[in-house]
Short mmCIF file of C-alpha atoms and ligand atoms in Angstrom, two decimals:
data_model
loop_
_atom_site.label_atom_id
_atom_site.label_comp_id
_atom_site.label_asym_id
_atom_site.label_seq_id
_atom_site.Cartn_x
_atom_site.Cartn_y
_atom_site.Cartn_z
CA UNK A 24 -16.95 3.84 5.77
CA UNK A 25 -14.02 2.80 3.87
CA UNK A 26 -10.46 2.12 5.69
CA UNK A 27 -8.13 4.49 4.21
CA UNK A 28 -4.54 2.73 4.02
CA UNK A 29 -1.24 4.38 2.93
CA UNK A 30 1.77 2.31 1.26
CA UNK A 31 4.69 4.41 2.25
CA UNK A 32 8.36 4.18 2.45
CA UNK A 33 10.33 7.09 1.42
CA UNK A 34 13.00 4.93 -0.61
CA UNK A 35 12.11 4.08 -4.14
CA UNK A 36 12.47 1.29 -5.83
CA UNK A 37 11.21 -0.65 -2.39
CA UNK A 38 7.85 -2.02 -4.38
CA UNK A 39 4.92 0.80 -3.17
CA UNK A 40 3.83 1.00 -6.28
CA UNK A 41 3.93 -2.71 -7.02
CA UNK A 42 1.95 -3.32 -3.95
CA UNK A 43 -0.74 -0.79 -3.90
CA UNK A 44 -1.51 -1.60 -7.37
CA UNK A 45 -1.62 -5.66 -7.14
CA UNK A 46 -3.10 -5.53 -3.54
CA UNK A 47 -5.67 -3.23 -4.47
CA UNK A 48 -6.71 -6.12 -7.60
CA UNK A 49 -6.76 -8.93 -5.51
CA UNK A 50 -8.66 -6.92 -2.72
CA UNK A 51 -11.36 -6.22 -5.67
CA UNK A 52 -10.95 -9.96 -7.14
CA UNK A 53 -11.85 -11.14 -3.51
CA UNK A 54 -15.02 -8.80 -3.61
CA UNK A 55 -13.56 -5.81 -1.48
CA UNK A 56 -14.93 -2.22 -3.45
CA UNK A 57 -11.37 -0.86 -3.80
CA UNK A 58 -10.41 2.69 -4.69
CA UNK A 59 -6.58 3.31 -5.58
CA UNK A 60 -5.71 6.72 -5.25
CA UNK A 61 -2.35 7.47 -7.22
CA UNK A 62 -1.04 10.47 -4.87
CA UNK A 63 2.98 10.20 -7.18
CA UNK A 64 3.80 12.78 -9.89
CA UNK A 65 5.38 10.13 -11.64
CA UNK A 66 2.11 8.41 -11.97
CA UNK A 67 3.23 4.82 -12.10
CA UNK A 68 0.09 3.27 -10.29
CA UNK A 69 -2.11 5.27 -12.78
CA UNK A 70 0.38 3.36 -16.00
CA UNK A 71 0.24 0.11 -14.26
CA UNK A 72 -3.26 -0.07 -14.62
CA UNK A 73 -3.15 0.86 -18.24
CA UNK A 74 -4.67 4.23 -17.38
CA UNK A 75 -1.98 6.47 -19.39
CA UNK A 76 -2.50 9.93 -19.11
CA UNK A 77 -1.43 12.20 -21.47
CA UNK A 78 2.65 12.97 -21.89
CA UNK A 79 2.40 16.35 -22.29
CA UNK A 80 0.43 17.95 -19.12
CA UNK A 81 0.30 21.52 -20.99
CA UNK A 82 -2.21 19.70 -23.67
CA UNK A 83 -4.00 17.96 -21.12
CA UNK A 84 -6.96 19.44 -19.21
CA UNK A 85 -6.62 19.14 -15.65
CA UNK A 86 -7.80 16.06 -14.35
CA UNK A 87 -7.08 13.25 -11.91
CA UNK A 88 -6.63 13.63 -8.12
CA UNK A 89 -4.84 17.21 -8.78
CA UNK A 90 -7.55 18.77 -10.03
CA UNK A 91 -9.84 17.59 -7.26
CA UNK A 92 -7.26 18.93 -4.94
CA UNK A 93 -7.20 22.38 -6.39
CA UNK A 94 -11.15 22.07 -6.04
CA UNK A 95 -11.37 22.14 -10.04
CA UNK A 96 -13.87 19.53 -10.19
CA UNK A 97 -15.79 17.59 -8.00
CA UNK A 98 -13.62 14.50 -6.63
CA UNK A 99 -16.17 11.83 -8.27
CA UNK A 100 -15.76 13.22 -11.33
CA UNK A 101 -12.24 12.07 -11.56
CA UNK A 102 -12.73 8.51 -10.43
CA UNK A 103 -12.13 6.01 -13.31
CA UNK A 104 -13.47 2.45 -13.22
CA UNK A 105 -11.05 -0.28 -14.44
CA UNK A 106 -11.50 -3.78 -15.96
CA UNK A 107 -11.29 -5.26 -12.91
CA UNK A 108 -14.76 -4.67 -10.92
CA UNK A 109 -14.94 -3.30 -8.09
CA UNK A 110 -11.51 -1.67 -8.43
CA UNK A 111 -11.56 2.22 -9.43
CA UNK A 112 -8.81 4.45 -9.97
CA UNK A 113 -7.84 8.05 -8.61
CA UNK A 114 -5.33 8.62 -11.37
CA UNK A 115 -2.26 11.26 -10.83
CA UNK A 116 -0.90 13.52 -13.70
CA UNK A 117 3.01 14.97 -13.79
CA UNK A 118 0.92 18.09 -12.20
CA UNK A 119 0.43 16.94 -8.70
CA UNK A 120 4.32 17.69 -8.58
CA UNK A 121 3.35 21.02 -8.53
CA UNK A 122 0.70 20.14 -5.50
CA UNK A 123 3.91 19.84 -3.22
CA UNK A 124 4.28 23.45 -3.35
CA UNK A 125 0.50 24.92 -3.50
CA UNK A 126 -0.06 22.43 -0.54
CA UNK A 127 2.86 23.74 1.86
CA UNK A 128 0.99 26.81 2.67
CA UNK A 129 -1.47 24.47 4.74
CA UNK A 130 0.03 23.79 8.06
CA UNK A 131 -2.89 21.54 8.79
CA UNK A 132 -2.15 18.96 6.02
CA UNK A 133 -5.92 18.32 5.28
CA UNK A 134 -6.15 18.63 1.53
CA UNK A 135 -5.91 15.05 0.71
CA UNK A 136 -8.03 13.88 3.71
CA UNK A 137 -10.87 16.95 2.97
CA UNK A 138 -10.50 16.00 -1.03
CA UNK A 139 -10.65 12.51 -0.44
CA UNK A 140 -13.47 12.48 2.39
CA UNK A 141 -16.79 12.59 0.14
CA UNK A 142 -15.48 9.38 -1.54
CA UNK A 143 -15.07 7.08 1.82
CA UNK A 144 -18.40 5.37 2.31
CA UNK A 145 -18.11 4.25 -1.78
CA UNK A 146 -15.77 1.99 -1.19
CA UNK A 147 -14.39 -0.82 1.64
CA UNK A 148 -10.82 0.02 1.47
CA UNK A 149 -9.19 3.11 -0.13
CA UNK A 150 -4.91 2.65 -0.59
CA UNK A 151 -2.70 5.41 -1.34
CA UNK A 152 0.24 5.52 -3.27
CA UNK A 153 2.86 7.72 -2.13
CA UNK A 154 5.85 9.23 -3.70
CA UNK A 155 9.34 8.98 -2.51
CA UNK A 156 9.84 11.40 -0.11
CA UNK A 157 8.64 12.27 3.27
CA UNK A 158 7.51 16.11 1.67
CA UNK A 159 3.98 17.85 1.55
CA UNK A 160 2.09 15.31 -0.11
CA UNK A 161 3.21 11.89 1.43
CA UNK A 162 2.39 13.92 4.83
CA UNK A 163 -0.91 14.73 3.19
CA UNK A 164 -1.68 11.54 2.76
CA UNK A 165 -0.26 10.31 6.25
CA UNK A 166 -3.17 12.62 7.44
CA UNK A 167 -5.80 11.34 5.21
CA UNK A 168 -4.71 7.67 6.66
CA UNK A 169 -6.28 5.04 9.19
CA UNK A 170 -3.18 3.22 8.70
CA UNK A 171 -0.56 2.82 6.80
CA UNK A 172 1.17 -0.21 5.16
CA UNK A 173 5.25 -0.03 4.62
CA UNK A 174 7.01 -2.31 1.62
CA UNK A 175 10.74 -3.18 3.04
CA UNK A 176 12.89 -4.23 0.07
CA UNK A 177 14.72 -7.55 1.37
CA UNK A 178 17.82 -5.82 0.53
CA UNK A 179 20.84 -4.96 2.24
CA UNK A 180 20.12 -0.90 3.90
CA UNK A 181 16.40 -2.31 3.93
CA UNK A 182 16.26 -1.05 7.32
CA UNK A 183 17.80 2.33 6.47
CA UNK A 184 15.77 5.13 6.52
CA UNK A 185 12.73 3.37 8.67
CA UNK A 186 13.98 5.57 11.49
CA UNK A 187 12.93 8.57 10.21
CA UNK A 188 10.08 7.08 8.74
CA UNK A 189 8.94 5.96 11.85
CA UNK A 190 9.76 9.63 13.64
CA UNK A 191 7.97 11.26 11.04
CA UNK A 192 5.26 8.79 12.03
CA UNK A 193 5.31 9.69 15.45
CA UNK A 194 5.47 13.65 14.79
CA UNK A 195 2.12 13.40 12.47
CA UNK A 196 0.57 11.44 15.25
CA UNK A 197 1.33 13.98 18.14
CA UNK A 198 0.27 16.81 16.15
CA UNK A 199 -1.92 15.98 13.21
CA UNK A 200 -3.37 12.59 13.37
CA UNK A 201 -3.94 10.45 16.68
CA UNK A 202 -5.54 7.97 15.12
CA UNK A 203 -2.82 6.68 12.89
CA UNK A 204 -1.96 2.97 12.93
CA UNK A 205 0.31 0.58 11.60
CA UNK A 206 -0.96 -1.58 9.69
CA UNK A 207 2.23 -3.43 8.76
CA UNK A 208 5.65 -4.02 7.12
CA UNK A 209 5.87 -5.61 4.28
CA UNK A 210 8.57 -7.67 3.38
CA UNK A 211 9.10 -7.34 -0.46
CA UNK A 212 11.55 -8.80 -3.62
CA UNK A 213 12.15 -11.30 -0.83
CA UNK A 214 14.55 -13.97 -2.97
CA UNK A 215 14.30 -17.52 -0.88
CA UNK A 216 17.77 -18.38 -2.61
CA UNK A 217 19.79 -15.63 -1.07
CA UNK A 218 21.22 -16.07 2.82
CA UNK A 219 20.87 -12.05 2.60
CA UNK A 220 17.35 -11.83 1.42
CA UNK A 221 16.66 -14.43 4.58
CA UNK A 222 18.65 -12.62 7.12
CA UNK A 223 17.40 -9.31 6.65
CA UNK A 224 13.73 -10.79 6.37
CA UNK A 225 14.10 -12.13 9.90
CA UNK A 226 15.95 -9.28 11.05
CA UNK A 227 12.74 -6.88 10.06
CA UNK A 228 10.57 -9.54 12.22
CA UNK A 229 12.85 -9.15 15.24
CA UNK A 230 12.91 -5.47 15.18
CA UNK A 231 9.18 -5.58 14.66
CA UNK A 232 7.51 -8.19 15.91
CA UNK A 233 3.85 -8.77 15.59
CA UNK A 234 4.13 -5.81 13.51
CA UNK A 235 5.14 -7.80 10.04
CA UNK A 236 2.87 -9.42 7.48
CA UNK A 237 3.55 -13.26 7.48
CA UNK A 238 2.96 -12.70 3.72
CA UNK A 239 6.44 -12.58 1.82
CA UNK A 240 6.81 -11.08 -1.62
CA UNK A 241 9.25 -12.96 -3.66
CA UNK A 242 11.25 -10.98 -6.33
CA UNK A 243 9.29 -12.26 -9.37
CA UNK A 244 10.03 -11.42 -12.82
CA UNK A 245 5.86 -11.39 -13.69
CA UNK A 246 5.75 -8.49 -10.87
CA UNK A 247 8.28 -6.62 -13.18
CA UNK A 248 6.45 -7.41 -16.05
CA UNK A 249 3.02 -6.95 -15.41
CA UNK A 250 3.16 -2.38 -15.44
CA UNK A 251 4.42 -2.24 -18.97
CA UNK A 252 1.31 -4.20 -20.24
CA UNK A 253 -0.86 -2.25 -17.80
CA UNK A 254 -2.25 -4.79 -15.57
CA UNK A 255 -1.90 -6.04 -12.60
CA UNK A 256 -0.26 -9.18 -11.77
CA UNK A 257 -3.59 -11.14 -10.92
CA UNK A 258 -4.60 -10.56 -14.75
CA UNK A 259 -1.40 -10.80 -16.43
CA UNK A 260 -0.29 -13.57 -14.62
CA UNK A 261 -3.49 -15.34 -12.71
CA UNK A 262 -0.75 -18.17 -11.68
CA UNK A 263 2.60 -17.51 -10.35
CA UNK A 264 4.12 -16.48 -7.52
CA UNK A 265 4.03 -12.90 -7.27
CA UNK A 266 -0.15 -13.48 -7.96
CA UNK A 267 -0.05 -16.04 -4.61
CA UNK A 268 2.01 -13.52 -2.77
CA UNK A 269 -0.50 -10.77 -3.02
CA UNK A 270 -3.59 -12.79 -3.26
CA UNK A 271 -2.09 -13.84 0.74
CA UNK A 272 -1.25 -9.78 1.51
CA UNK A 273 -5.23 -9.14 0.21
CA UNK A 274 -6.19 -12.11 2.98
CA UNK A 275 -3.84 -10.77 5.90
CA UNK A 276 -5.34 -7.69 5.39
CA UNK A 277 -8.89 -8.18 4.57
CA UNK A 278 -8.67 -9.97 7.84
CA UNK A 279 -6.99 -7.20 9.89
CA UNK A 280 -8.89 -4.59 8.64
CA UNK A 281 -12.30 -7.06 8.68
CA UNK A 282 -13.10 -6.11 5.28
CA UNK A 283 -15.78 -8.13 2.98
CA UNK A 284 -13.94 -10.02 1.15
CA UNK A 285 -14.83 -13.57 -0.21
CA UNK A 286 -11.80 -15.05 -0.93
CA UNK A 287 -10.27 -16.05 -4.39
CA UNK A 288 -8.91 -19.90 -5.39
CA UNK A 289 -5.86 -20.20 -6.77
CA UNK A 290 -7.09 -18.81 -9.84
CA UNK A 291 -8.41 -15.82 -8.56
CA UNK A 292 -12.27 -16.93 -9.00
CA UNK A 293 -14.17 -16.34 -5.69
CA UNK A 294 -14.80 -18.21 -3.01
CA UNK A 295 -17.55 -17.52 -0.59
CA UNK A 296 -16.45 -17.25 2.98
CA UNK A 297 -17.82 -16.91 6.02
CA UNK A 298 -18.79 -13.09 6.84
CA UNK A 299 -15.93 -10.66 7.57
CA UNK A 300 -17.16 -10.62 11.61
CA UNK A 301 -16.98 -14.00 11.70
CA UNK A 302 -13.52 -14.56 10.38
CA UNK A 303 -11.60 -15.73 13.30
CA UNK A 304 -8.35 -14.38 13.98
CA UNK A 305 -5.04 -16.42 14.19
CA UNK A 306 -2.23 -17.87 12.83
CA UNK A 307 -4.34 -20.30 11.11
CA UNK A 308 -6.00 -17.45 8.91
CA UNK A 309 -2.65 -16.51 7.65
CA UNK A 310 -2.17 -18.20 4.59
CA UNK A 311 0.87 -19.50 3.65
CA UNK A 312 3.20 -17.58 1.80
CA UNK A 313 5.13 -18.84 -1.17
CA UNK A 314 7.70 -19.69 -1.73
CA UNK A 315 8.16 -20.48 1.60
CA UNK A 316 5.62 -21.33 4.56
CA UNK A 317 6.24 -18.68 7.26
CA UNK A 318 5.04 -19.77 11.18
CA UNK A 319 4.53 -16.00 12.23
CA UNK A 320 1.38 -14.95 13.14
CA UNK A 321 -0.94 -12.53 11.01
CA UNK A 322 -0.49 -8.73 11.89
CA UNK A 323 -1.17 -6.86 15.46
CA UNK A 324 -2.53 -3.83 14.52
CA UNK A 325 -0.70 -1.46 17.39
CA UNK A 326 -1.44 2.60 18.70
CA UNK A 327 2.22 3.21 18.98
CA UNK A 328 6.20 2.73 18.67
CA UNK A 329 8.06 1.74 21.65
CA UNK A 330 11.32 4.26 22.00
CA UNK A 331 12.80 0.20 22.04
CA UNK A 332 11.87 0.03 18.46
CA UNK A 333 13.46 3.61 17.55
CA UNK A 334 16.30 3.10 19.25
CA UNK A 335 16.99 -0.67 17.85
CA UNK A 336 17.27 1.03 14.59
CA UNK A 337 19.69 3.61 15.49
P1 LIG B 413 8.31 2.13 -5.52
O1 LIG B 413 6.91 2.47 -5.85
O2 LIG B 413 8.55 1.92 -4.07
O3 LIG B 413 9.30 3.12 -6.08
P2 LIG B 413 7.98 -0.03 -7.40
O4 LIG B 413 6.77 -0.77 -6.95
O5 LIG B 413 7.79 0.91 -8.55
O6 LIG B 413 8.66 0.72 -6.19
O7 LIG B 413 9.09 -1.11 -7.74
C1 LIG B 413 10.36 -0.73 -8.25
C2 LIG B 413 10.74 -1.66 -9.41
O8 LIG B 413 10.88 -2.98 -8.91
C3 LIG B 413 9.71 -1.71 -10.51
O9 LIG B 413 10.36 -1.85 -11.72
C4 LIG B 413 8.91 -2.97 -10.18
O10 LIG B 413 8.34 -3.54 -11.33
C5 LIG B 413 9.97 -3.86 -9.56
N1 LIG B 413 9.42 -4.75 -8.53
C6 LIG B 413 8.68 -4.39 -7.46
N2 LIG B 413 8.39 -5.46 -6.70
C7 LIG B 413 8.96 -6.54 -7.32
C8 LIG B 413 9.05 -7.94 -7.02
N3 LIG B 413 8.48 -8.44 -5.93
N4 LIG B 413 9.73 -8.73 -7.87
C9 LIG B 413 10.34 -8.20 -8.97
N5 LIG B 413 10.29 -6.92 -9.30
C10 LIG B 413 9.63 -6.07 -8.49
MG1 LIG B 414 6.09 4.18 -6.78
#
């Protein structure tokens, strides 16, 4: 049964996209049967994999993860398969804006888990990518989730805003989904050169510690580039730093998560591993990140926040 993951952060521009999309191709490069489910109107994971939908959504028939949700078609139907084996898309359309509303009348928050349900044992890892809000849908898909992964721009404010990420966190966990973990933050368009872009990575470590990949994505102008040909960075770019950077995240988290995966060289070609069970856990599983090595160790996977953490970000 696949692990369902959600890349959340209700800021934009903080890299969700960037990371469910590139994660999700090195998870499949390493072997792991992937399934990206594009849950944003805006449809940028669907674009970045060179799935382009049509402009006009009048002229289109329904299709994509919308019409599965409105119980149009059967969810497997709408599954695409992509160049890059075993990775399959869930593709969005400028109609799922309208899902915000149609799904509001559900105080239960199911669709997306109920919709998405059939399609679990398929695949080893299903990742969600989530508008930028904290409305109907991201909640939705907070449901739907195991766990959920959260991209922190290296930015000044980076930390703005995870408070009431992090209560809404708590609130669907009370009410609608126990089981919800944190998988981990993120630390994204991390620029080595900058004192800010190092003080405000360590600063997310302190606040969260154990909770934070030891995987650093550098601001890389491949990452950038990569969408507007419609691949991901592993293809467009098999060599360079944003590539390393998520090849690393796909480790950390094939190893948290103790997902198949076989490992890719340098080059993205895979390399057989020892089985998933088997891979030990550790600092010395985390690989090191570029562009600089980073001593912390890989991810705790933990039930809950301590009011400590809430209130350090108050
Ligand atoms: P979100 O989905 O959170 O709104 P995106 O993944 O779309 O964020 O990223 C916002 C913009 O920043 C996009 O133009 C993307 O190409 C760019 N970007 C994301 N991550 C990086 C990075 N590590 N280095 C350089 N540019 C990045
Ligand atoms: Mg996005």
């Amino acid at each position: 049964m696949g692990e369902c993951v959600v890349v959340v952060n209700q800021k934009g521009g903080v890299g969700k996209t960037t990371t469910a999309v590139n994660l999700g191709a090195a998870l499949a490069e390493g072997g792991c049967r992937t399934l990206l489910v594009d849950l944003d109107p805006q449809s940028n994971a669907t674009a970045a994999l060179g799935a382009g939908i049509p402009e006009d959504a009048t002229l289109a028939p329904r299709c994509g993860v919308y019409a599965a949700l409105c119980g149009d078609t059967p969810i497997r139907d709408q599954v695409q398969p992509t160049r890059w084996t075993p990775l399959c898309l869930l593709p969005a359309t400028v109609e799922l804006a309208g899902a915000e509303v149609e799904l509001a009348a559900d105080p239960t928050r199911h669709a997306v888990k109920s919709c998405l349900a059939p399609l679990l044992d398929d695949y080893d890892i299903v990742l969600l990518d989530t508008p930028p809000s904290l409305g109907v849908l991201t909640v939705n898909c907070l449901v739907a989730a195991d766990s959920l992964l959260v991209p922190v721009q290296c930015e000044y404010f980076a930390l703005e805003g995870l408070r009431q990420l992090l209560r809404t966190i708590e609130l669907v966990r009370e009410s609608l989904n126990p089981e919800l973990e944190i998988l981990g933050l993120l630390r994204t368009m991390h620029d080595g050169r900058t004192n800010l872009s190092q003080q405000v990575a360590a600063q997310i470590e302190q606040f969260f510690p154990g909770r934070v990949f030891s995987t650093l994505i550098p601001r890389n102008v491949r990452l950038s580039e990569a969408p507007s040909f419609g691949l991901p960075v592993t293809c467009y770019a098999p060599v360079c730093a944003g590539t390393a950077a998520y090849r690393a995240l796909a480790k950390e988290v094939a190893v948290a998560l103790r997902l198949p995966y076989e490992g890719t060289d340098e080059l993205g070609a895979p390399v057989p591993r020892k089985p998933a069970e088997q891979l030990p856990e550790g600092p010395e599983t985390a690989p090191a990140p570029p562009p600089e090595p980073d001593p912390s160790p890989v991810l705790i996977r933990t039930p809950s926040l301590s009011e400590a953490e809430l209130v350090a970000l108050d």
